[in-house]
Coordinates of C-alpha atoms in Angstrom, one line a residue:
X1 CA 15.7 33.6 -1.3
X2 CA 13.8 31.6 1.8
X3 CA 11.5 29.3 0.6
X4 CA 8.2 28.0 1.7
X5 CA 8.3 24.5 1.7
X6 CA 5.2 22.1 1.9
X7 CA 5.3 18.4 3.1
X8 CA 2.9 16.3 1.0
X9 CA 3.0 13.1 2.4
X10 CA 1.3 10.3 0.6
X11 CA 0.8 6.6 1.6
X12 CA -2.6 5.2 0.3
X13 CA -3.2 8.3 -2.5
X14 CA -0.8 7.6 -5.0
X15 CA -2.7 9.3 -7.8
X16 CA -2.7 12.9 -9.9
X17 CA -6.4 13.2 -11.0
X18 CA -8.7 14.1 -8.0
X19 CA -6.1 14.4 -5.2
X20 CA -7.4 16.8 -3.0
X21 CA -3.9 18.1 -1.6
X22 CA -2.4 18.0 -5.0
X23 CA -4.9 20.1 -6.4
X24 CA -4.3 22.4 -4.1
X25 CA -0.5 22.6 -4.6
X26 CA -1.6 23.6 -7.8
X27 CA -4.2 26.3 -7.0
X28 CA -2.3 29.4 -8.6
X29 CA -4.0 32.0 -6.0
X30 CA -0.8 33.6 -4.0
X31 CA -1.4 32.3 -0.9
X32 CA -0.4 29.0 -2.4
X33 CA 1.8 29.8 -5.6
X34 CA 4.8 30.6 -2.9
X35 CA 5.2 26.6 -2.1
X36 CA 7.1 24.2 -3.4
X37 CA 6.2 20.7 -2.7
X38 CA 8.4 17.6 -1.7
X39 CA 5.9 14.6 -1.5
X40 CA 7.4 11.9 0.6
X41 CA 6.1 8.0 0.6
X42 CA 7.3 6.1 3.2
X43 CA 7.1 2.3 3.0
X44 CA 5.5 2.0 6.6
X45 CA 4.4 -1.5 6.9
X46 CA 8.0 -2.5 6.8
X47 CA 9.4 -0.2 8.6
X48 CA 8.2 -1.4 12.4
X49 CA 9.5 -5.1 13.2
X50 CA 6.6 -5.7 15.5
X51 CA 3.7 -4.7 12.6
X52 CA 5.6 -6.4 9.5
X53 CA 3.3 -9.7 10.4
X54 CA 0.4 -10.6 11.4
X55 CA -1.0 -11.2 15.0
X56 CA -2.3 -15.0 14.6
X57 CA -0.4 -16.7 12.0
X58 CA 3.1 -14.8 11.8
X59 CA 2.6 -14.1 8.3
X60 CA 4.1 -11.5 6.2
X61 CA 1.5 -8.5 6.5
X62 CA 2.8 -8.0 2.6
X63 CA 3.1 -10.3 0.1
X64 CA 4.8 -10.8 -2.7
X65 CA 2.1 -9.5 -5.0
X66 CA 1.0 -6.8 -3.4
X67 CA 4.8 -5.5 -2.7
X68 CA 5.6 -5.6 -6.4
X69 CA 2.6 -3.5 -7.0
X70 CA 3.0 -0.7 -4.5
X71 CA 6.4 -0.7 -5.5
X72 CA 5.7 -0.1 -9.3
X73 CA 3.0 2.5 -8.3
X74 CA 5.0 4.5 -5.9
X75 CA 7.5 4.7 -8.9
X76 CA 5.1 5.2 -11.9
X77 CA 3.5 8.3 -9.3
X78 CA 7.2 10.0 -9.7
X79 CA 7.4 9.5 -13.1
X80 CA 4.2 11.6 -13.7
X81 CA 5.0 14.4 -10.8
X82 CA 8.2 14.9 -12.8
X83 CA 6.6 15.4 -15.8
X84 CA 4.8 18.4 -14.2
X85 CA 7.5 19.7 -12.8
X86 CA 7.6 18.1 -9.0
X87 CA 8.9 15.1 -7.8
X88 CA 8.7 12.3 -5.8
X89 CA 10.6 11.0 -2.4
X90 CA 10.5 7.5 -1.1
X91 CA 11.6 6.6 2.2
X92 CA 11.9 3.2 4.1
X93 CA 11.1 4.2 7.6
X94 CA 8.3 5.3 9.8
X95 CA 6.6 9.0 8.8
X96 CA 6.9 10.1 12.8
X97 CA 11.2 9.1 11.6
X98 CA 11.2 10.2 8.0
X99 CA 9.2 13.5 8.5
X100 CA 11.4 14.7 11.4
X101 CA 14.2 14.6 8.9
X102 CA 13.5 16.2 6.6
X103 CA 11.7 19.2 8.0
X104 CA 15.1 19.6 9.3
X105 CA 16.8 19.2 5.9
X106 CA 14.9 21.6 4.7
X107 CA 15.5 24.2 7.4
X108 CA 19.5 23.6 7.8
X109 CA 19.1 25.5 4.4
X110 CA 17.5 28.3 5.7
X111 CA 13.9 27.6 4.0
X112 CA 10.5 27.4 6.3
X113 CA 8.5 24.4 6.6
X114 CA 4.4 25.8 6.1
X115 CA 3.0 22.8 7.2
X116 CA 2.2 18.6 6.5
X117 CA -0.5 17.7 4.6
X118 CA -1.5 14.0 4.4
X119 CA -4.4 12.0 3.5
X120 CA -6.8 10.9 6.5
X121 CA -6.9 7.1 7.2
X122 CA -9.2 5.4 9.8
X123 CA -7.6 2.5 10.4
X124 CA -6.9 1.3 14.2
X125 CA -2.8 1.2 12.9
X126 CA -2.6 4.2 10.6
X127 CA -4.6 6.2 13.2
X128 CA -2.1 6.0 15.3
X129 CA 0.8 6.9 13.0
X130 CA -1.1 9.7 12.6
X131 CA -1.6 10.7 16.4
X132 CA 2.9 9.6 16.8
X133 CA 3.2 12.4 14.0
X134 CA 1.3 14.7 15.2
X135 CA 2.8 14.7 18.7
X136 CA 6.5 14.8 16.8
X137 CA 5.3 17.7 14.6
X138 CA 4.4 19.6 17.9
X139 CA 7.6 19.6 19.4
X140 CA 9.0 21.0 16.1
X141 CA 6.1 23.3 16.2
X142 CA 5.0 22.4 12.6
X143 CA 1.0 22.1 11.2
X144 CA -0.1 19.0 10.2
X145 CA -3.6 18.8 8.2
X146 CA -5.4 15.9 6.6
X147 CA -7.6 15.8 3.9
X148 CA -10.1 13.3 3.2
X149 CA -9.5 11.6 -0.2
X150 CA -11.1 7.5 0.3
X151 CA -14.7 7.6 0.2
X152 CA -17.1 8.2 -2.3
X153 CA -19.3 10.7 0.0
X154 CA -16.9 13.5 2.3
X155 CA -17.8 12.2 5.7
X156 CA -19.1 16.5 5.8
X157 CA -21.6 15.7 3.6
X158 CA -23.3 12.9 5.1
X159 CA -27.0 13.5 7.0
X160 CA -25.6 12.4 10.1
X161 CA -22.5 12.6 12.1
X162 CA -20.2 9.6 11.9
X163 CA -20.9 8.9 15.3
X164 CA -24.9 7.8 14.5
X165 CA -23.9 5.8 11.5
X166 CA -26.7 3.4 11.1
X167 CA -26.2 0.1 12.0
X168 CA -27.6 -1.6 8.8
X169 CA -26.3 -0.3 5.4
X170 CA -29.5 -0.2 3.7
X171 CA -30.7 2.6 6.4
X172 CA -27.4 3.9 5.7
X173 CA -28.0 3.7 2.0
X174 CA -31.5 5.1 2.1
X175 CA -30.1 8.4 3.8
X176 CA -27.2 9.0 1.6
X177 CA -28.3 8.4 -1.7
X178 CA -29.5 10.7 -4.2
X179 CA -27.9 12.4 -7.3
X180 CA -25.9 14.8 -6.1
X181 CA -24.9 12.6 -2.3
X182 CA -21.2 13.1 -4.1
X183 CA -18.6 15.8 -5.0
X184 CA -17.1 16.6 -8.5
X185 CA -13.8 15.0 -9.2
X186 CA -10.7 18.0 -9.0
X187 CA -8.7 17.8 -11.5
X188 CA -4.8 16.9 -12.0
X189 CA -2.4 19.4 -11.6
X190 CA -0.8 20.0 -14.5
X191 CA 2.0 22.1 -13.6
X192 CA 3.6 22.1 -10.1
X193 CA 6.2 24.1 -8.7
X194 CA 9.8 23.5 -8.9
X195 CA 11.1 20.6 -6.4
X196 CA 13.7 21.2 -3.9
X197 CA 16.4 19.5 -4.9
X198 CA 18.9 19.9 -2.2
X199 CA 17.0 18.5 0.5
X200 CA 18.3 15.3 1.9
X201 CA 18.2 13.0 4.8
X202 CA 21.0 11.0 5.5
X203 CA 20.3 6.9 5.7
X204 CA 20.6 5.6 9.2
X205 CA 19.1 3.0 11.1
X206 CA 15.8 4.4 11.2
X207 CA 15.4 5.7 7.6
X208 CA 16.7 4.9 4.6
X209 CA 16.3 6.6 0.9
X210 CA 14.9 5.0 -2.2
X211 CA 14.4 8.2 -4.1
X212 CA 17.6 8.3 -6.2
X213 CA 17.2 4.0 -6.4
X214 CA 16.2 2.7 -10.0
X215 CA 12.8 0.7 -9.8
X216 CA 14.0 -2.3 -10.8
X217 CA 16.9 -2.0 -8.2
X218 CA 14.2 -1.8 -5.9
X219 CA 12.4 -4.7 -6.4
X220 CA 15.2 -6.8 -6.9
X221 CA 15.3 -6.1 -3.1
X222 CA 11.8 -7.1 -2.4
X223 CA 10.4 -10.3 -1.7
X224 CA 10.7 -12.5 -4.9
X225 CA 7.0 -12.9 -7.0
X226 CA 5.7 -16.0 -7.9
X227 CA 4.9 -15.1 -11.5
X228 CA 7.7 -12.5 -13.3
X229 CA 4.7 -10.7 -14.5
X230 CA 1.8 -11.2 -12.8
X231 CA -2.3 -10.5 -13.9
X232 CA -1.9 -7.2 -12.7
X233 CA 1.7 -5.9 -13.3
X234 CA 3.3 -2.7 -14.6
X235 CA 2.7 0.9 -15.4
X236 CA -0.2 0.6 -12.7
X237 CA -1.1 4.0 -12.8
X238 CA -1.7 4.0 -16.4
X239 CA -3.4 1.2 -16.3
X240 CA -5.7 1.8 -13.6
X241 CA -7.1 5.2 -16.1
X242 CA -7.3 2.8 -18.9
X243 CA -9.5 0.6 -17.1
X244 CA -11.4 3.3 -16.0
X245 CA -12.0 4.3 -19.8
X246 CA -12.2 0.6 -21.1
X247 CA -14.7 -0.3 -18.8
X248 CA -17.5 2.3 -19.4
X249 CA -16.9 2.8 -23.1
X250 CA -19.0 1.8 -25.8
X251 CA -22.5 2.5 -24.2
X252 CA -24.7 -0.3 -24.1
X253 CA -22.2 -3.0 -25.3
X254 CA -19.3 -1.5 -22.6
X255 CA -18.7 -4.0 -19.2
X256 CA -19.9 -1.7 -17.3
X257 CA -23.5 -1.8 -18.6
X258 CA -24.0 -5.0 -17.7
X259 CA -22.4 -4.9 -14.4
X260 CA -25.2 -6.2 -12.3
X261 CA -25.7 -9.4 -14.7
X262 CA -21.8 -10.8 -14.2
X263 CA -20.4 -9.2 -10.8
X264 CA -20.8 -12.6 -9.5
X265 CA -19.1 -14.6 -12.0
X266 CA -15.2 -15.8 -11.3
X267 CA -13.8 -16.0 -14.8
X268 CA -12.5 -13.6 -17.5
X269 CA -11.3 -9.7 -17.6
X270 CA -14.6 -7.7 -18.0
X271 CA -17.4 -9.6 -15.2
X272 CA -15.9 -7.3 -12.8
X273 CA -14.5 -3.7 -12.7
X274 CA -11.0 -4.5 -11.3
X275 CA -10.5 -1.2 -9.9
X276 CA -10.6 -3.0 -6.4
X277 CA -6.1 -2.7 -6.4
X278 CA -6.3 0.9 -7.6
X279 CA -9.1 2.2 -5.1
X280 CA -7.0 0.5 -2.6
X281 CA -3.9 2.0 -3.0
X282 CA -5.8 5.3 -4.2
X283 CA -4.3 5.3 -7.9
X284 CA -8.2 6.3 -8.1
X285 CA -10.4 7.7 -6.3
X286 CA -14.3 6.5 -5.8
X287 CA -15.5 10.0 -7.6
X288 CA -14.5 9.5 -10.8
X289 CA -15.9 5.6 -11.0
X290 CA -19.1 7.0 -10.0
X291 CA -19.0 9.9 -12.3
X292 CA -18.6 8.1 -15.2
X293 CA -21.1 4.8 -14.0
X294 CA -23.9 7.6 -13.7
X295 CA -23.1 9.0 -17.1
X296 CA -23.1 5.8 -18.4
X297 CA -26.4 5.0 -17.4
X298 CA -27.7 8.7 -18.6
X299 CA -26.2 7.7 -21.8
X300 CA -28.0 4.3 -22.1
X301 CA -31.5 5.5 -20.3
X302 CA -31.3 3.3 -17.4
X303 CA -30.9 6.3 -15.0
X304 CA -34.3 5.2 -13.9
X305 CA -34.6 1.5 -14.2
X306 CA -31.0 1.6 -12.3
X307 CA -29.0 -0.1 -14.7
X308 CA -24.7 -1.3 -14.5
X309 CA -23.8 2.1 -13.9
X310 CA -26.6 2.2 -10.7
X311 CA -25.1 -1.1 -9.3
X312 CA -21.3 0.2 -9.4
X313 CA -22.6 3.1 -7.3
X314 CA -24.2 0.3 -5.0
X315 CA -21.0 -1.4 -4.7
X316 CA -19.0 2.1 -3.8
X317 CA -21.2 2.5 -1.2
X318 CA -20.8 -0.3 0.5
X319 CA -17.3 0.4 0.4
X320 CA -18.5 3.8 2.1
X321 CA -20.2 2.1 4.5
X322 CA -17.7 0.0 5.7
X323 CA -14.8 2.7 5.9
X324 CA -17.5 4.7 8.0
X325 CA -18.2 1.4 10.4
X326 CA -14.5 1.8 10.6
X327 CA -14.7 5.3 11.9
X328 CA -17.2 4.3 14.0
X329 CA -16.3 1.7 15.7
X330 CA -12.3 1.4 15.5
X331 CA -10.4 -1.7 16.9
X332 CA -13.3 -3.5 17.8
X333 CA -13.9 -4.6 13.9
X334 CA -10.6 -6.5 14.6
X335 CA -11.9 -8.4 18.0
X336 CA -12.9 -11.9 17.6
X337 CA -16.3 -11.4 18.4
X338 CA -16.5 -8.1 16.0
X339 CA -18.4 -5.3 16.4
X340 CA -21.0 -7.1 17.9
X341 CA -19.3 -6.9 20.7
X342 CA -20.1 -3.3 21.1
X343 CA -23.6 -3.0 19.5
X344 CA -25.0 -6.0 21.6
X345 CA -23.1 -7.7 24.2
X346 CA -25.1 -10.3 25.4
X347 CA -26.0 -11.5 21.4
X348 CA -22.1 -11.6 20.6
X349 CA -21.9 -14.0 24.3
X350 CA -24.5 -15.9 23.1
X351 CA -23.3 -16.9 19.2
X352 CA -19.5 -17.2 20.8
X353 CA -18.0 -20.2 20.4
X354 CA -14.7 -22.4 20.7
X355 CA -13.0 -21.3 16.7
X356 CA -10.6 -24.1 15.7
X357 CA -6.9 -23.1 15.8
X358 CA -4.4 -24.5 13.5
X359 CA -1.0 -25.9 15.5
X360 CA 1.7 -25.8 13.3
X361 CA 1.1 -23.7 9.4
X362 CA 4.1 -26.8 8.6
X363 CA 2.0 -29.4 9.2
X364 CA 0.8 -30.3 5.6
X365 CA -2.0 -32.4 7.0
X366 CA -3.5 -29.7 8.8
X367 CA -7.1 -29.1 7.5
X368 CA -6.6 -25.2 7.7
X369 CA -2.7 -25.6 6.0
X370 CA -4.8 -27.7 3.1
X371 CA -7.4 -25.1 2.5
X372 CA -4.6 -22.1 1.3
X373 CA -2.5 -24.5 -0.9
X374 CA -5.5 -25.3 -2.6
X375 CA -5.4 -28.7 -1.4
X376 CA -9.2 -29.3 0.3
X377 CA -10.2 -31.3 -2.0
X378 CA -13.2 -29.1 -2.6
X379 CA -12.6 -28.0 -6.5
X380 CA -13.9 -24.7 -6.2
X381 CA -12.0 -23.5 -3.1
X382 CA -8.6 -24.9 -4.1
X383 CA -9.0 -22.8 -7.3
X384 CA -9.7 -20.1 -5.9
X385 CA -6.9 -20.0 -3.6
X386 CA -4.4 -21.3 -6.2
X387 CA -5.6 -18.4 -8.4
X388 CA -5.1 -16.0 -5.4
X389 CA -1.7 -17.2 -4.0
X390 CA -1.0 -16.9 -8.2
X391 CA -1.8 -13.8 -8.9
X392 CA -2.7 -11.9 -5.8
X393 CA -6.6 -11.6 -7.3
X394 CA -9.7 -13.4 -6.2
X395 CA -13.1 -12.6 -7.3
X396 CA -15.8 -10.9 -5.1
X397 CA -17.9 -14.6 -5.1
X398 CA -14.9 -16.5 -4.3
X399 CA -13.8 -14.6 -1.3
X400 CA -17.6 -15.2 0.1
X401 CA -17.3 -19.1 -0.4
X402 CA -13.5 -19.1 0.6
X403 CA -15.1 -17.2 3.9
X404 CA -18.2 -19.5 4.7
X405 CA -15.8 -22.7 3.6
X406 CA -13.0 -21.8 6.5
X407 CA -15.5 -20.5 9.3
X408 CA -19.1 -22.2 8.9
X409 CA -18.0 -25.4 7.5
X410 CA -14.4 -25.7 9.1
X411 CA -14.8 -23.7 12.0
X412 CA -11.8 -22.2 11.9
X413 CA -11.1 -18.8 13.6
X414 CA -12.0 -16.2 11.3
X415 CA -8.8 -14.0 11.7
X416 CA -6.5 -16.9 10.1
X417 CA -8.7 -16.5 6.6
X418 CA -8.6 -12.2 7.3
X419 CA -4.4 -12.8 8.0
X420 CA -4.2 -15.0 4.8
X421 CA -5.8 -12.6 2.4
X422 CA -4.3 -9.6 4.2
X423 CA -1.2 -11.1 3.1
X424 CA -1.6 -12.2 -0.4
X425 CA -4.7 -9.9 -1.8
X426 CA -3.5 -7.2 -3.9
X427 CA -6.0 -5.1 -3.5
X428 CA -6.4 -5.8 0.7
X429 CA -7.7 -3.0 2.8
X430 CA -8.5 -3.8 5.8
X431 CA -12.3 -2.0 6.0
X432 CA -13.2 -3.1 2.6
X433 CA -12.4 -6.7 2.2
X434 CA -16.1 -7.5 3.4

């Protein structure tokens, strides 16, 4: 019998609970109980020679940490889609390579491809994998549809088209928020259909297939971590809904309650949320934070005195706001000058200036090569960047005096500190990482 065969391909969603495309793989009405899903994850950022490091500094656009945790993610996601049923491919290789492929796979056996459903990124990079795979789609004459999963608000729901975006968040925050400014969390599928098992697409030197690897194979492959096991390390997806429940339980005495009192502080497990890795990599999405942070604050009644549930909501919009500035205003985030740039040229002329540049990252002596081996002599910075070239984590307060330590007191170019954490954060994403 011919099947009818839909592409889920996920790259920064790598979740069950509140997917939007997995929910509706799951939506039992006929028009959709006639699919069967392969859900395809291919590891992108290595896959293009000329994008595997960074612009300025030549650094690996992936680190160790950060590798190690994708990598256990991607595999702890096909763990959980088997134990509804599906499963889970993982390519190395670009989408507008892997995609091709396997559409074709899956009609040499005489199957129809429906369509491609992915989640919708606004990043300069991943904008334009999306535009390469739409145009390769086309020629196959295949759909390709994406759904918006990142943000806390739907970009549909906001009071104003992305294009008018205020320029100041607190206009933008004043506009959007209310009780209901975001949607109910779906729920996880708990039963998928049957996976097609005899699609394949043979290795060459474009693609190549992890799916039938063993994890640990895997990463034995991948650049070598620092720490065998570091702060945030396996089972991430698991982990990720644990600290979801740990950090909002127990009322007035949970973390979450006193959120606003400790954000700012560097040391311990509970001053922060530390969903920052899992938001990034969408093992969660923003909903269900702010769900439970505004029943938490019903529960404690500071609804209207905006307690630690209020702030968390404060902080997810920001997050908001940034990933819609990044809608907005595309490459130009990424210029030296910033979006400035665009909003007032003659300002951004005015404040430019000559940014130091560093001439050789072997030069031990260098006062920028200093600052990321923790050797500045300044006791704060140097432990915050041992901690983050340890562990891949760095508080929200340390990444603010890391910031004003490298570009108002050093003067060095901005885009060396954004390279350096792009490289080693965990949790990096590139609109977020304020």
């Amino acid at each position: 019998m011919t099947r009818n065969v839909l592409i889920a391909l996920l790259r920064n969603d790598l979740r069950l609970y509140d997917h939007p495309i997995l929910h509706l793989c799951s939506d039992p009405t006929p028009s959709n109980a006639q699919f069967q899903q392969p859900l395809i994850v291919p590891l992108e950022e290595k896959a293009r020679p000329q994008f595997a490091k960074t612009r300025q500094l030549g650094l690996w656009r992936t680190g160790v940490h950060r590798t190690k945790f994708i990598n256990q993610s991607r595999f702890d996601l096909k763990q959980s889609l088997r134990s509804i049923g599906s499963d889970l491919l993982i390519f190395a290789g670009t989408p507008e390579a892997v995609v091709p492929g396997l559409i074709k796979g899956i009609r040499d056996c005489g199957d129809t491809v429906e369509a491609v459903y992915l989640g919708r990124e606004v990043n300069t990079e991943e904008v334009d994998v999306q535009k390469r795979l739409d145009a390769v789609l086309g020629q196959l004459q295949c759909p390709i549809k994406l759904f918006e999963g990142k943000s806390l608000i739907h970009s549909t729901d906001l009071p104003f088209p992305v294009e008018q975006l205020p320029d100041v968040f607190t206009h933008f925050r004043k506009q959007v928020e209310r009780p209901d400014m975001f949607r109910e969390p779906v729920q996880a599928p708990s039963k998928l259909n049957p996976f097609p098992k005899d699609v394949s697409i043979p290795d060459s030197s474009r693609v190549f297939s992890l799916s039938t690897k063993k994890e640990e194979v895997v990463e034995k492959h991948l650049l070598k971590p620092l720490l065998e096991e570091p702060a945030l390390g396996h089972n991430e997806l698991l982990k990720a809904l644990k600290q979801l429940d740990h950090y909002f339980a127990g009322g007035k005495r949970s973390p979450g309650a006193t959120y606003k009192e400790t954000r700012n502080e560097m040391l311990g497990a509970d001053y922060s949320t530390k969903f920052a890795a899992a938001l990034a990599h969408g093992l969660l999405s923003p909903r269900p934070i702010a769900q439970k942070a505004s029943e938490l604050d019903q529960a404690t009644g500071t609804a209207n005195a905006k307690g630690g549930g209020y702030w968390i909501i404060f902080e997810l919009l920001w997050r908001d706001y940034f990933y819609f500035v990044g809608c907005k205003f595309g490459w130009h985030l990424f210029t030296l000058g910033g979006i400035e740039e665009v909003l007032s040229p003659e300002s951004a002329r005015s404040k430019a200036y000559d940014w130091k540049h560093s001439n050789s990252l072997s030069d031990q002596k260098d006062p920028f090569v200093r600052c990321p081996t923790g050797k500045t002599g300044v006791p704060m910075i140097d432990a915050n960047m041992v901690e983050l070239v340890q562990t891949g984590f760095m508080s929200n307060r340390g990444r603010q005096n890391v910031a004003s330590f490298l570009t108002k007191d050093l003067g060095w170019n901005w885009r060396y500190g954004a390279e350096f954490l792009e490289s080693w954060l965990v949790d990096y994403d590139p609109r977020r990482c304020r």
